[in-house]
């Protein structure tokens, strides 16, 4: 029996609503948001020296997610021209036409405003100010100024991705001290060996879009060498947290063990590149995510242990 036209209309309308919601969520770059939230909660545990107030953690995570989502939406709006030229980004909602440019821009502004107000109301003004700074760094400093002008774009543009640890620490303490800046530097130094392998895989995309990623302006061997240097610096910086924050045995073992594995993977990538063999840059890309996750899980677990 044929479906009732009225019921079909309701079904179609519900499907359109679901597609629109998915498109708005896509603008926020949810995978990036997830990674940023992974580093925030452990930082708050370290700042407290134990289990922080759970409502404060939830409020900070919500505010951080809104802030990162706003920055991602602004980025999608500003980069919509090059997204149309890259295979990796041709499914984004401003390229497919699921959302209009105006819808994306209004969404980005509203999300950013809510995030700052939320953090100011439920955490403190220091965390709210840092959230505003993170949005400005990603949108203005990285997307509008650096991305299309220099091969060092991801190095300095990565500063925005380091801000969640400062926001999480400030939400607990109301100020900043040396430990959160060490955590900041870990993420700062980690960003190039995390992102440059991805840019190796999508080199042709970036070249077609005119984005001067390091993999576009330098050969694979040079990119591989830079990845190694930043990986070593990341691991060295992670060990500074032991004396500065008084980290214990668990964190030390995890930082050394996962760091050695991360460094090994970057050397493997470089050795394959200089021998002109087939390389798997995404192995380092995914490995870098696992490394950072392990380090920050240890940051959150270590203060809860008696040793």
PDB file of C-alpha atoms in Angstrom:
ATOM      1  CA  UNK A   1       0.000   0.000   0.000  1.00  0.00           C
ATOM      2  CA  UNK A   2       1.296   3.460  -0.949  1.00  0.00           C
ATOM      3  CA  UNK A   3       2.544   5.612   1.889  1.00  0.00           C
ATOM      4  CA  UNK A   4       0.301   8.443   3.008  1.00  0.00           C
ATOM      5  CA  UNK A   5       1.504  11.685   1.320  1.00  0.00           C
ATOM      6  CA  UNK A   6       1.227  13.540   4.614  1.00  0.00           C
ATOM      7  CA  UNK A   7       3.353  10.963   6.388  1.00  0.00           C
ATOM      8  CA  UNK A   8       5.862  11.094   3.523  1.00  0.00           C
ATOM      9  CA  UNK A   9       6.041  14.863   3.896  1.00  0.00           C
ATOM     10  CA  UNK A  10       6.731  14.563   7.629  1.00  0.00           C
ATOM     11  CA  UNK A  11       9.435  11.943   6.945  1.00  0.00           C
ATOM     12  CA  UNK A  12      11.085  14.162   4.332  1.00  0.00           C
ATOM     13  CA  UNK A  13      10.988  17.181   6.647  1.00  0.00           C
ATOM     14  CA  UNK A  14      12.544  15.208   9.496  1.00  0.00           C
ATOM     15  CA  UNK A  15      15.276  13.967   7.171  1.00  0.00           C
ATOM     16  CA  UNK A  16      16.045  17.528   6.079  1.00  0.00           C
ATOM     17  CA  UNK A  17      16.248  18.616   9.708  1.00  0.00           C
ATOM     18  CA  UNK A  18      18.645  15.773  10.514  1.00  0.00           C
ATOM     19  CA  UNK A  19      20.819  16.626   7.516  1.00  0.00           C
ATOM     20  CA  UNK A  20      20.914  20.282   8.519  1.00  0.00           C
ATOM     21  CA  UNK A  21      21.916  19.413  12.084  1.00  0.00           C
ATOM     22  CA  UNK A  22      24.661  17.112  10.767  1.00  0.00           C
ATOM     23  CA  UNK A  23      25.894  19.920   8.523  1.00  0.00           C
ATOM     24  CA  UNK A  24      26.118  22.380  11.419  1.00  0.00           C
ATOM     25  CA  UNK A  25      27.939  19.779  13.548  1.00  0.00           C
ATOM     26  CA  UNK A  26      30.342  19.188  10.651  1.00  0.00           C
ATOM     27  CA  UNK A  27      31.205  22.900  10.627  1.00  0.00           C
ATOM     28  CA  UNK A  28      32.564  22.578  14.171  1.00  0.00           C
ATOM     29  CA  UNK A  29      35.147  19.940  13.096  1.00  0.00           C
ATOM     30  CA  UNK A  30      34.088  17.488  15.837  1.00  0.00           C
ATOM     31  CA  UNK A  31      37.229  15.344  15.635  1.00  0.00           C
ATOM     32  CA  UNK A  32      39.358  18.368  16.469  1.00  0.00           C
ATOM     33  CA  UNK A  33      36.980  19.247  19.315  1.00  0.00           C
ATOM     34  CA  UNK A  34      37.306  15.714  20.711  1.00  0.00           C
ATOM     35  CA  UNK A  35      41.093  15.939  20.746  1.00  0.00           C
ATOM     36  CA  UNK A  36      41.035  19.317  22.477  1.00  0.00           C
ATOM     37  CA  UNK A  37      38.683  18.042  25.183  1.00  0.00           C
ATOM     38  CA  UNK A  38      40.937  15.030  25.800  1.00  0.00           C
ATOM     39  CA  UNK A  39      43.656  17.354  27.099  1.00  0.00           C
ATOM     40  CA  UNK A  40      41.395  19.615  29.168  1.00  0.00           C
ATOM     41  CA  UNK A  41      40.025  17.239  31.813  1.00  0.00           C
ATOM     42  CA  UNK A  42      43.442  15.771  32.783  1.00  0.00           C
ATOM     43  CA  UNK A  43      44.813  19.298  33.094  1.00  0.00           C
ATOM     44  CA  UNK A  44      42.020  20.153  35.537  1.00  0.00           C
ATOM     45  CA  UNK A  45      42.829  17.054  37.615  1.00  0.00           C
ATOM     46  CA  UNK A  46      46.487  18.091  37.759  1.00  0.00           C
ATOM     47  CA  UNK A  47      45.536  21.644  38.718  1.00  0.00           C
ATOM     48  CA  UNK A  48      43.356  20.336  41.553  1.00  0.00           C
ATOM     49  CA  UNK A  49      45.772  17.635  42.665  1.00  0.00           C
ATOM     50  CA  UNK A  50      42.806  15.261  42.753  1.00  0.00           C
ATOM     51  CA  UNK A  51      39.266  15.024  41.446  1.00  0.00           C
ATOM     52  CA  UNK A  52      37.975  18.526  40.646  1.00  0.00           C
ATOM     53  CA  UNK A  53      34.379  19.635  41.053  1.00  0.00           C
ATOM     54  CA  UNK A  54      32.523  17.625  38.415  1.00  0.00           C
ATOM     55  CA  UNK A  55      30.182  20.473  37.496  1.00  0.00           C
ATOM     56  CA  UNK A  56      33.203  22.716  36.905  1.00  0.00           C
ATOM     57  CA  UNK A  57      34.737  20.062  34.652  1.00  0.00           C
ATOM     58  CA  UNK A  58      31.494  19.678  32.699  1.00  0.00           C
ATOM     59  CA  UNK A  59      31.048  23.453  32.383  1.00  0.00           C
ATOM     60  CA  UNK A  60      34.626  23.859  31.166  1.00  0.00           C
ATOM     61  CA  UNK A  61      34.313  21.045  28.639  1.00  0.00           C
ATOM     62  CA  UNK A  62      31.064  22.484  27.279  1.00  0.00           C
ATOM     63  CA  UNK A  63      32.558  25.963  27.025  1.00  0.00           C
ATOM     64  CA  UNK A  64      35.714  24.577  25.411  1.00  0.00           C
ATOM     65  CA  UNK A  65      33.720  22.557  22.896  1.00  0.00           C
ATOM     66  CA  UNK A  66      31.654  25.616  21.943  1.00  0.00           C
ATOM     67  CA  UNK A  67      34.800  27.712  21.586  1.00  0.00           C
ATOM     68  CA  UNK A  68      36.597  25.149  19.420  1.00  0.00           C
ATOM     69  CA  UNK A  69      33.426  24.635  17.379  1.00  0.00           C
ATOM     70  CA  UNK A  70      33.147  28.365  16.748  1.00  0.00           C
ATOM     71  CA  UNK A  71      36.755  28.517  15.552  1.00  0.00           C
ATOM     72  CA  UNK A  72      36.148  25.536  13.276  1.00  0.00           C
ATOM     73  CA  UNK A  73      33.030  27.127  11.784  1.00  0.00           C
ATOM     74  CA  UNK A  74      34.870  30.401  11.116  1.00  0.00           C
ATOM     75  CA  UNK A  75      37.640  28.379   9.466  1.00  0.00           C
ATOM     76  CA  UNK A  76      35.158  26.567   7.197  1.00  0.00           C
ATOM     77  CA  UNK A  77      33.670  29.922   6.184  1.00  0.00           C
ATOM     78  CA  UNK A  78      37.001  31.609   5.467  1.00  0.00           C
ATOM     79  CA  UNK A  79      38.492  28.604   3.683  1.00  0.00           C
ATOM     80  CA  UNK A  80      35.449  27.713   1.601  1.00  0.00           C
ATOM     81  CA  UNK A  81      37.236  28.731  -1.614  1.00  0.00           C
ATOM     82  CA  UNK A  82      40.171  26.357  -1.144  1.00  0.00           C
ATOM     83  CA  UNK A  83      37.929  23.641   0.310  1.00  0.00           C
ATOM     84  CA  UNK A  84      36.297  23.449  -3.118  1.00  0.00           C
ATOM     85  CA  UNK A  85      39.691  22.661  -4.665  1.00  0.00           C
ATOM     86  CA  UNK A  86      40.747  19.905  -2.253  1.00  0.00           C
ATOM     87  CA  UNK A  87      39.443  16.350  -2.460  1.00  0.00           C
ATOM     88  CA  UNK A  88      39.768  15.979   1.314  1.00  0.00           C
ATOM     89  CA  UNK A  89      37.383  18.858   2.021  1.00  0.00           C
ATOM     90  CA  UNK A  90      34.886  18.687  -0.825  1.00  0.00           C
ATOM     91  CA  UNK A  91      32.320  17.100   1.467  1.00  0.00           C
ATOM     92  CA  UNK A  92      32.148  20.098   3.803  1.00  0.00           C
ATOM     93  CA  UNK A  93      28.685  21.704   3.991  1.00  0.00           C
ATOM     94  CA  UNK A  94      29.655  25.033   2.388  1.00  0.00           C
ATOM     95  CA  UNK A  95      31.098  23.164  -0.577  1.00  0.00           C
ATOM     96  CA  UNK A  96      28.125  20.835  -0.992  1.00  0.00           C
ATOM     97  CA  UNK A  97      25.630  23.660  -0.500  1.00  0.00           C
ATOM     98  CA  UNK A  98      23.945  22.080   2.530  1.00  0.00           C
ATOM     99  CA  UNK A  99      24.428  25.406   4.315  1.00  0.00           C
ATOM    100  CA  UNK A 100      24.791  28.925   2.975  1.00  0.00           C
ATOM    101  CA  UNK A 101      27.778  31.160   3.702  1.00  0.00           C
ATOM    102  CA  UNK A 102      25.562  33.414   5.809  1.00  0.00           C
ATOM    103  CA  UNK A 103      24.258  30.504   7.886  1.00  0.00           C
ATOM    104  CA  UNK A 104      27.802  29.355   8.624  1.00  0.00           C
ATOM    105  CA  UNK A 105      29.003  32.838   9.579  1.00  0.00           C
ATOM    106  CA  UNK A 106      26.038  33.520  11.879  1.00  0.00           C
ATOM    107  CA  UNK A 107      26.502  30.091  13.472  1.00  0.00           C
ATOM    108  CA  UNK A 108      30.204  30.771  14.101  1.00  0.00           C
ATOM    109  CA  UNK A 109      29.515  34.152  15.750  1.00  0.00           C
ATOM    110  CA  UNK A 110      26.688  32.807  17.903  1.00  0.00           C
ATOM    111  CA  UNK A 111      28.678  29.776  19.031  1.00  0.00           C
ATOM    112  CA  UNK A 112      31.674  31.949  19.904  1.00  0.00           C
ATOM    113  CA  UNK A 113      29.581  34.417  21.864  1.00  0.00           C
ATOM    114  CA  UNK A 114      27.848  31.656  23.803  1.00  0.00           C
ATOM    115  CA  UNK A 115      31.172  29.976  24.624  1.00  0.00           C
ATOM    116  CA  UNK A 116      32.681  33.127  26.123  1.00  0.00           C
ATOM    117  CA  UNK A 117      29.530  33.990  28.072  1.00  0.00           C
ATOM    118  CA  UNK A 118      29.206  30.399  29.302  1.00  0.00           C
ATOM    119  CA  UNK A 119      32.780  30.238  30.592  1.00  0.00           C
ATOM    120  CA  UNK A 120      32.513  33.668  32.201  1.00  0.00           C
ATOM    121  CA  UNK A 121      29.295  32.661  33.955  1.00  0.00           C
ATOM    122  CA  UNK A 122      30.190  29.137  35.072  1.00  0.00           C
ATOM    123  CA  UNK A 123      34.000  29.247  35.449  1.00  0.00           C
ATOM    124  CA  UNK A 124      35.769  32.627  35.579  1.00  0.00           C
ATOM    125  CA  UNK A 125      36.795  35.564  33.432  1.00  0.00           C
ATOM    126  CA  UNK A 126      40.354  34.285  32.991  1.00  0.00           C
ATOM    127  CA  UNK A 127      39.092  31.115  31.296  1.00  0.00           C
ATOM    128  CA  UNK A 128      36.625  33.161  29.217  1.00  0.00           C
ATOM    129  CA  UNK A 129      39.366  35.563  28.073  1.00  0.00           C
ATOM    130  CA  UNK A 130      41.609  32.645  27.126  1.00  0.00           C
ATOM    131  CA  UNK A 131      38.727  31.146  25.146  1.00  0.00           C
ATOM    132  CA  UNK A 132      38.336  34.384  23.204  1.00  0.00           C
ATOM    133  CA  UNK A 133      42.082  34.415  22.615  1.00  0.00           C
ATOM    134  CA  UNK A 134      41.981  30.855  21.257  1.00  0.00           C
ATOM    135  CA  UNK A 135      39.261  31.760  18.743  1.00  0.00           C
ATOM    136  CA  UNK A 136      41.146  34.851  17.581  1.00  0.00           C
ATOM    137  CA  UNK A 137      44.425  32.950  17.258  1.00  0.00           C
ATOM    138  CA  UNK A 138      42.872  30.236  15.102  1.00  0.00           C
ATOM    139  CA  UNK A 139      40.668  32.455  12.990  1.00  0.00           C
ATOM    140  CA  UNK A 140      42.798  35.563  12.522  1.00  0.00           C
ATOM    141  CA  UNK A 141      46.405  34.528  13.199  1.00  0.00           C
ATOM    142  CA  UNK A 142      46.281  31.101  11.537  1.00  0.00           C
ATOM    143  CA  UNK A 143      43.427  31.055   9.009  1.00  0.00           C
ATOM    144  CA  UNK A 144      43.509  34.661   7.781  1.00  0.00           C
ATOM    145  CA  UNK A 145      47.218  35.507   8.090  1.00  0.00           C
ATOM    146  CA  UNK A 146      49.503  32.472   8.170  1.00  0.00           C
ATOM    147  CA  UNK A 147      47.863  29.579   6.340  1.00  0.00           C
ATOM    148  CA  UNK A 148      48.210  30.901   2.803  1.00  0.00           C
ATOM    149  CA  UNK A 149      51.479  32.782   3.313  1.00  0.00           C
ATOM    150  CA  UNK A 150      54.087  30.574   4.968  1.00  0.00           C
ATOM    151  CA  UNK A 151      55.173  26.952   5.238  1.00  0.00           C
ATOM    152  CA  UNK A 152      55.452  27.535   8.988  1.00  0.00           C
ATOM    153  CA  UNK A 153      51.686  28.102   9.168  1.00  0.00           C
ATOM    154  CA  UNK A 154      50.897  25.037  11.236  1.00  0.00           C
ATOM    155  CA  UNK A 155      53.765  25.692  13.665  1.00  0.00           C
ATOM    156  CA  UNK A 156      52.549  29.084  14.855  1.00  0.00           C
ATOM    157  CA  UNK A 157      48.928  28.468  13.991  1.00  0.00           C
ATOM    158  CA  UNK A 158      49.069  25.514  16.342  1.00  0.00           C
ATOM    159  CA  UNK A 159      49.160  27.921  19.286  1.00  0.00           C
ATOM    160  CA  UNK A 160      45.357  27.994  19.210  1.00  0.00           C
ATOM    161  CA  UNK A 161      45.231  24.245  19.772  1.00  0.00           C
ATOM    162  CA  UNK A 162      47.350  24.632  22.910  1.00  0.00           C
ATOM    163  CA  UNK A 163      44.908  26.963  24.627  1.00  0.00           C
ATOM    164  CA  UNK A 164      42.554  24.315  26.138  1.00  0.00           C
ATOM    165  CA  UNK A 165      45.167  23.365  28.754  1.00  0.00           C
ATOM    166  CA  UNK A 166      45.439  27.004  29.842  1.00  0.00           C
ATOM    167  CA  UNK A 167      41.652  27.307  29.897  1.00  0.00           C
ATOM    168  CA  UNK A 168      41.293  24.131  31.965  1.00  0.00           C
ATOM    169  CA  UNK A 169      43.951  25.195  34.463  1.00  0.00           C
ATOM    170  CA  UNK A 170      42.533  28.709  34.787  1.00  0.00           C
ATOM    171  CA  UNK A 171      39.012  27.339  35.295  1.00  0.00           C
ATOM    172  CA  UNK A 172      40.278  25.524  38.409  1.00  0.00           C
ATOM    173  CA  UNK A 173      42.777  28.015  39.835  1.00  0.00           C
ATOM    174  CA  UNK A 174      41.772  31.385  38.381  1.00  0.00           C
ATOM    175  CA  UNK A 175      45.362  32.001  37.294  1.00  0.00           C
ATOM    176  CA  UNK A 176      48.283  30.398  35.437  1.00  0.00           C
ATOM    177  CA  UNK A 177      51.596  28.939  36.588  1.00  0.00           C
ATOM    178  CA  UNK A 178      54.452  26.888  35.114  1.00  0.00           C
ATOM    179  CA  UNK A 179      52.780  23.441  34.764  1.00  0.00           C
ATOM    180  CA  UNK A 180      50.077  24.583  32.317  1.00  0.00           C
ATOM    181  CA  UNK A 181      52.709  26.342  30.213  1.00  0.00           C
ATOM    182  CA  UNK A 182      54.684  23.083  30.020  1.00  0.00           C
ATOM    183  CA  UNK A 183      51.495  21.329  28.899  1.00  0.00           C
ATOM    184  CA  UNK A 184      50.986  24.169  26.408  1.00  0.00           C
ATOM    185  CA  UNK A 185      54.483  23.627  25.000  1.00  0.00           C
ATOM    186  CA  UNK A 186      53.974  19.860  24.733  1.00  0.00           C
ATOM    187  CA  UNK A 187      50.991  20.413  22.419  1.00  0.00           C
ATOM    188  CA  UNK A 188      52.755  23.262  20.591  1.00  0.00           C
ATOM    189  CA  UNK A 189      55.778  21.087  19.771  1.00  0.00           C
ATOM    190  CA  UNK A 190      53.580  18.054  19.036  1.00  0.00           C
ATOM    191  CA  UNK A 191      51.447  19.820  16.420  1.00  0.00           C
ATOM    192  CA  UNK A 192      54.000  19.830  13.525  1.00  0.00           C
ATOM    193  CA  UNK A 193      54.888  16.100  13.762  1.00  0.00           C
ATOM    194  CA  UNK A 194      51.159  15.434  14.050  1.00  0.00           C
ATOM    195  CA  UNK A 195      50.000  17.544  11.115  1.00  0.00           C
ATOM    196  CA  UNK A 196      52.907  17.455   8.655  1.00  0.00           C
ATOM    197  CA  UNK A 197      52.503  13.711   7.968  1.00  0.00           C
ATOM    198  CA  UNK A 198      48.864  14.424   7.100  1.00  0.00           C
ATOM    199  CA  UNK A 199      50.005  17.159   4.730  1.00  0.00           C
ATOM    200  CA  UNK A 200      52.369  14.643   3.095  1.00  0.00           C
ATOM    201  CA  UNK A 201      49.438  12.397   2.265  1.00  0.00           C
ATOM    202  CA  UNK A 202      47.377  15.281   0.906  1.00  0.00           C
ATOM    203  CA  UNK A 203      50.269  17.144  -0.725  1.00  0.00           C
ATOM    204  CA  UNK A 204      48.538  17.334  -4.122  1.00  0.00           C
ATOM    205  CA  UNK A 205      45.422  18.803  -2.502  1.00  0.00           C
ATOM    206  CA  UNK A 206      47.363  21.586  -0.801  1.00  0.00           C
ATOM    207  CA  UNK A 207      49.369  22.263  -3.950  1.00  0.00           C
ATOM    208  CA  UNK A 208      46.186  22.538  -6.038  1.00  0.00           C
ATOM    209  CA  UNK A 209      44.724  24.963  -3.489  1.00  0.00           C
ATOM    210  CA  UNK A 210      47.892  27.078  -3.359  1.00  0.00           C
ATOM    211  CA  UNK A 211      48.487  26.435   0.353  1.00  0.00           C
ATOM    212  CA  UNK A 212      52.268  26.414   1.051  1.00  0.00           C
ATOM    213  CA  UNK A 213      52.379  23.491   3.458  1.00  0.00           C
ATOM    214  CA  UNK A 214      55.895  22.244   4.178  1.00  0.00           C
ATOM    215  CA  UNK A 215      55.203  19.110   2.143  1.00  0.00           C
ATOM    216  CA  UNK A 216      54.432  21.314  -0.869  1.00  0.00           C
ATOM    217  CA  UNK A 217      57.527  23.540  -0.727  1.00  0.00           C
ATOM    218  CA  UNK A 218      60.001  20.902   0.517  1.00  0.00           C
ATOM    219  CA  UNK A 219      60.712  17.280  -0.329  1.00  0.00           C
ATOM    220  CA  UNK A 220      59.607  14.261   1.700  1.00  0.00           C
ATOM    221  CA  UNK A 221      63.028  13.870   3.297  1.00  0.00           C
ATOM    222  CA  UNK A 222      63.027  17.446   4.587  1.00  0.00           C
ATOM    223  CA  UNK A 223      59.527  17.047   5.991  1.00  0.00           C
ATOM    224  CA  UNK A 224      60.557  13.777   7.618  1.00  0.00           C
ATOM    225  CA  UNK A 225      63.584  15.416   9.231  1.00  0.00           C
ATOM    226  CA  UNK A 226      61.487  18.253  10.644  1.00  0.00           C
ATOM    227  CA  UNK A 227      59.006  15.728  12.010  1.00  0.00           C
ATOM    228  CA  UNK A 228      61.843  13.948  13.827  1.00  0.00           C
ATOM    229  CA  UNK A 229      63.219  17.152  15.357  1.00  0.00           C
ATOM    230  CA  UNK A 230      59.828  18.267  16.654  1.00  0.00           C
ATOM    231  CA  UNK A 231      59.070  14.776  18.003  1.00  0.00           C
ATOM    232  CA  UNK A 232      62.301  14.766  20.025  1.00  0.00           C
ATOM    233  CA  UNK A 233      61.507  18.255  21.316  1.00  0.00           C
ATOM    234  CA  UNK A 234      57.979  17.158  22.273  1.00  0.00           C
ATOM    235  CA  UNK A 235      59.195  14.197  24.302  1.00  0.00           C
ATOM    236  CA  UNK A 236      61.916  16.256  25.988  1.00  0.00           C
ATOM    237  CA  UNK A 237      59.351  18.881  26.945  1.00  0.00           C
ATOM    238  CA  UNK A 238      57.003  16.236  28.333  1.00  0.00           C
ATOM    239  CA  UNK A 239      59.742  15.141  30.752  1.00  0.00           C
ATOM    240  CA  UNK A 240      60.067  18.679  32.101  1.00  0.00           C
ATOM    241  CA  UNK A 241      56.692  18.143  33.741  1.00  0.00           C
ATOM    242  CA  UNK A 242      58.268  15.593  36.118  1.00  0.00           C
ATOM    243  CA  UNK A 243      60.341  18.097  38.141  1.00  0.00           C
ATOM    244  CA  UNK A 244      58.136  21.146  37.544  1.00  0.00           C
ATOM    245  CA  UNK A 245      54.769  19.568  38.416  1.00  0.00           C
ATOM    246  CA  UNK A 246      56.104  16.821  40.689  1.00  0.00           C
ATOM    247  CA  UNK A 247      54.804  14.023  38.483  1.00  0.00           C
ATOM    248  CA  UNK A 248      55.209  10.478  39.767  1.00  0.00           C
ATOM    249  CA  UNK A 249      56.262   7.094  38.463  1.00  0.00           C
ATOM    250  CA  UNK A 250      53.224   6.408  36.264  1.00  0.00           C
ATOM    251  CA  UNK A 251      53.528   9.623  34.294  1.00  0.00           C
ATOM    252  CA  UNK A 252      57.290   9.222  33.946  1.00  0.00           C
ATOM    253  CA  UNK A 253      57.023   5.680  32.590  1.00  0.00           C
ATOM    254  CA  UNK A 254      54.225   6.595  30.174  1.00  0.00           C
ATOM    255  CA  UNK A 255      56.025   9.732  28.943  1.00  0.00           C
ATOM    256  CA  UNK A 256      59.272   7.819  28.351  1.00  0.00           C
ATOM    257  CA  UNK A 257      57.685   4.706  26.863  1.00  0.00           C
ATOM    258  CA  UNK A 258      55.155   6.378  24.552  1.00  0.00           C
ATOM    259  CA  UNK A 259      57.713   9.037  23.668  1.00  0.00           C
ATOM    260  CA  UNK A 260      60.265   6.439  22.579  1.00  0.00           C
ATOM    261  CA  UNK A 261      57.624   4.772  20.402  1.00  0.00           C
ATOM    262  CA  UNK A 262      56.601   8.126  18.874  1.00  0.00           C
ATOM    263  CA  UNK A 263      60.205   9.004  18.077  1.00  0.00           C
ATOM    264  CA  UNK A 264      60.787   5.562  16.552  1.00  0.00           C
ATOM    265  CA  UNK A 265      57.812   6.026  14.218  1.00  0.00           C
ATOM    266  CA  UNK A 266      59.091   9.416  13.027  1.00  0.00           C
ATOM    267  CA  UNK A 267      62.566   7.965  12.353  1.00  0.00           C
ATOM    268  CA  UNK A 268      60.958   5.139  10.410  1.00  0.00           C
ATOM    269  CA  UNK A 269      59.077   7.647   8.264  1.00  0.00           C
ATOM    270  CA  UNK A 270      62.275   9.588   7.566  1.00  0.00           C
ATOM    271  CA  UNK A 271      64.332   6.491   6.733  1.00  0.00           C
ATOM    272  CA  UNK A 272      61.737   5.330   4.215  1.00  0.00           C
ATOM    273  CA  UNK A 273      61.587   8.821   2.688  1.00  0.00           C
ATOM    274  CA  UNK A 274      65.348   9.162   2.149  1.00  0.00           C
ATOM    275  CA  UNK A 275      65.483   5.693   0.595  1.00  0.00           C
ATOM    276  CA  UNK A 276      62.664   6.760  -1.761  1.00  0.00           C
ATOM    277  CA  UNK A 277      60.525   3.845  -0.615  1.00  0.00           C
ATOM    278  CA  UNK A 278      56.784   3.852  -0.042  1.00  0.00           C
ATOM    279  CA  UNK A 279      55.959   5.822   3.099  1.00  0.00           C
ATOM    280  CA  UNK A 280      52.858   5.654   5.294  1.00  0.00           C
ATOM    281  CA  UNK A 281      52.604   9.150   6.775  1.00  0.00           C
ATOM    282  CA  UNK A 282      49.158   8.425   8.236  1.00  0.00           C
ATOM    283  CA  UNK A 283      50.787   5.845  10.493  1.00  0.00           C
ATOM    284  CA  UNK A 284      52.675   8.693  12.181  1.00  0.00           C
ATOM    285  CA  UNK A 285      49.574  10.913  12.093  1.00  0.00           C
ATOM    286  CA  UNK A 286      47.412   8.375  13.930  1.00  0.00           C
ATOM    287  CA  UNK A 287      50.316   7.380  16.151  1.00  0.00           C
ATOM    288  CA  UNK A 288      50.785  10.974  17.241  1.00  0.00           C
ATOM    289  CA  UNK A 289      47.168  11.097  18.420  1.00  0.00           C
ATOM    290  CA  UNK A 290      47.674   7.901  20.420  1.00  0.00           C
ATOM    291  CA  UNK A 291      50.875   9.345  21.915  1.00  0.00           C
ATOM    292  CA  UNK A 292      49.263  12.596  23.050  1.00  0.00           C
ATOM    293  CA  UNK A 293      46.261  10.727  24.449  1.00  0.00           C
ATOM    294  CA  UNK A 294      48.503   8.421  26.501  1.00  0.00           C
ATOM    295  CA  UNK A 295      50.523  11.330  27.875  1.00  0.00           C
ATOM    296  CA  UNK A 296      47.434  13.259  28.969  1.00  0.00           C
ATOM    297  CA  UNK A 297      45.734  10.191  30.422  1.00  0.00           C
ATOM    298  CA  UNK A 298      48.885   9.835  32.519  1.00  0.00           C
ATOM    299  CA  UNK A 299      48.659  13.527  33.449  1.00  0.00           C
ATOM    300  CA  UNK A 300      45.160  12.871  34.791  1.00  0.00           C
ATOM    301  CA  UNK A 301      45.869   9.542  36.498  1.00  0.00           C
ATOM    302  CA  UNK A 302      49.214  10.351  38.141  1.00  0.00           C
ATOM    303  CA  UNK A 303      47.918  12.916  40.699  1.00  0.00           C
ATOM    304  CA  UNK A 304      45.368  10.362  41.916  1.00  0.00           C
ATOM    305  CA  UNK A 305      48.020   7.803  42.845  1.00  0.00           C
ATOM    306  CA  UNK A 306      50.136   7.700  46.010  1.00  0.00           C
ATOM    307  CA  UNK A 307      53.399   7.103  44.112  1.00  0.00           C
TER     308      UNK A 307
END
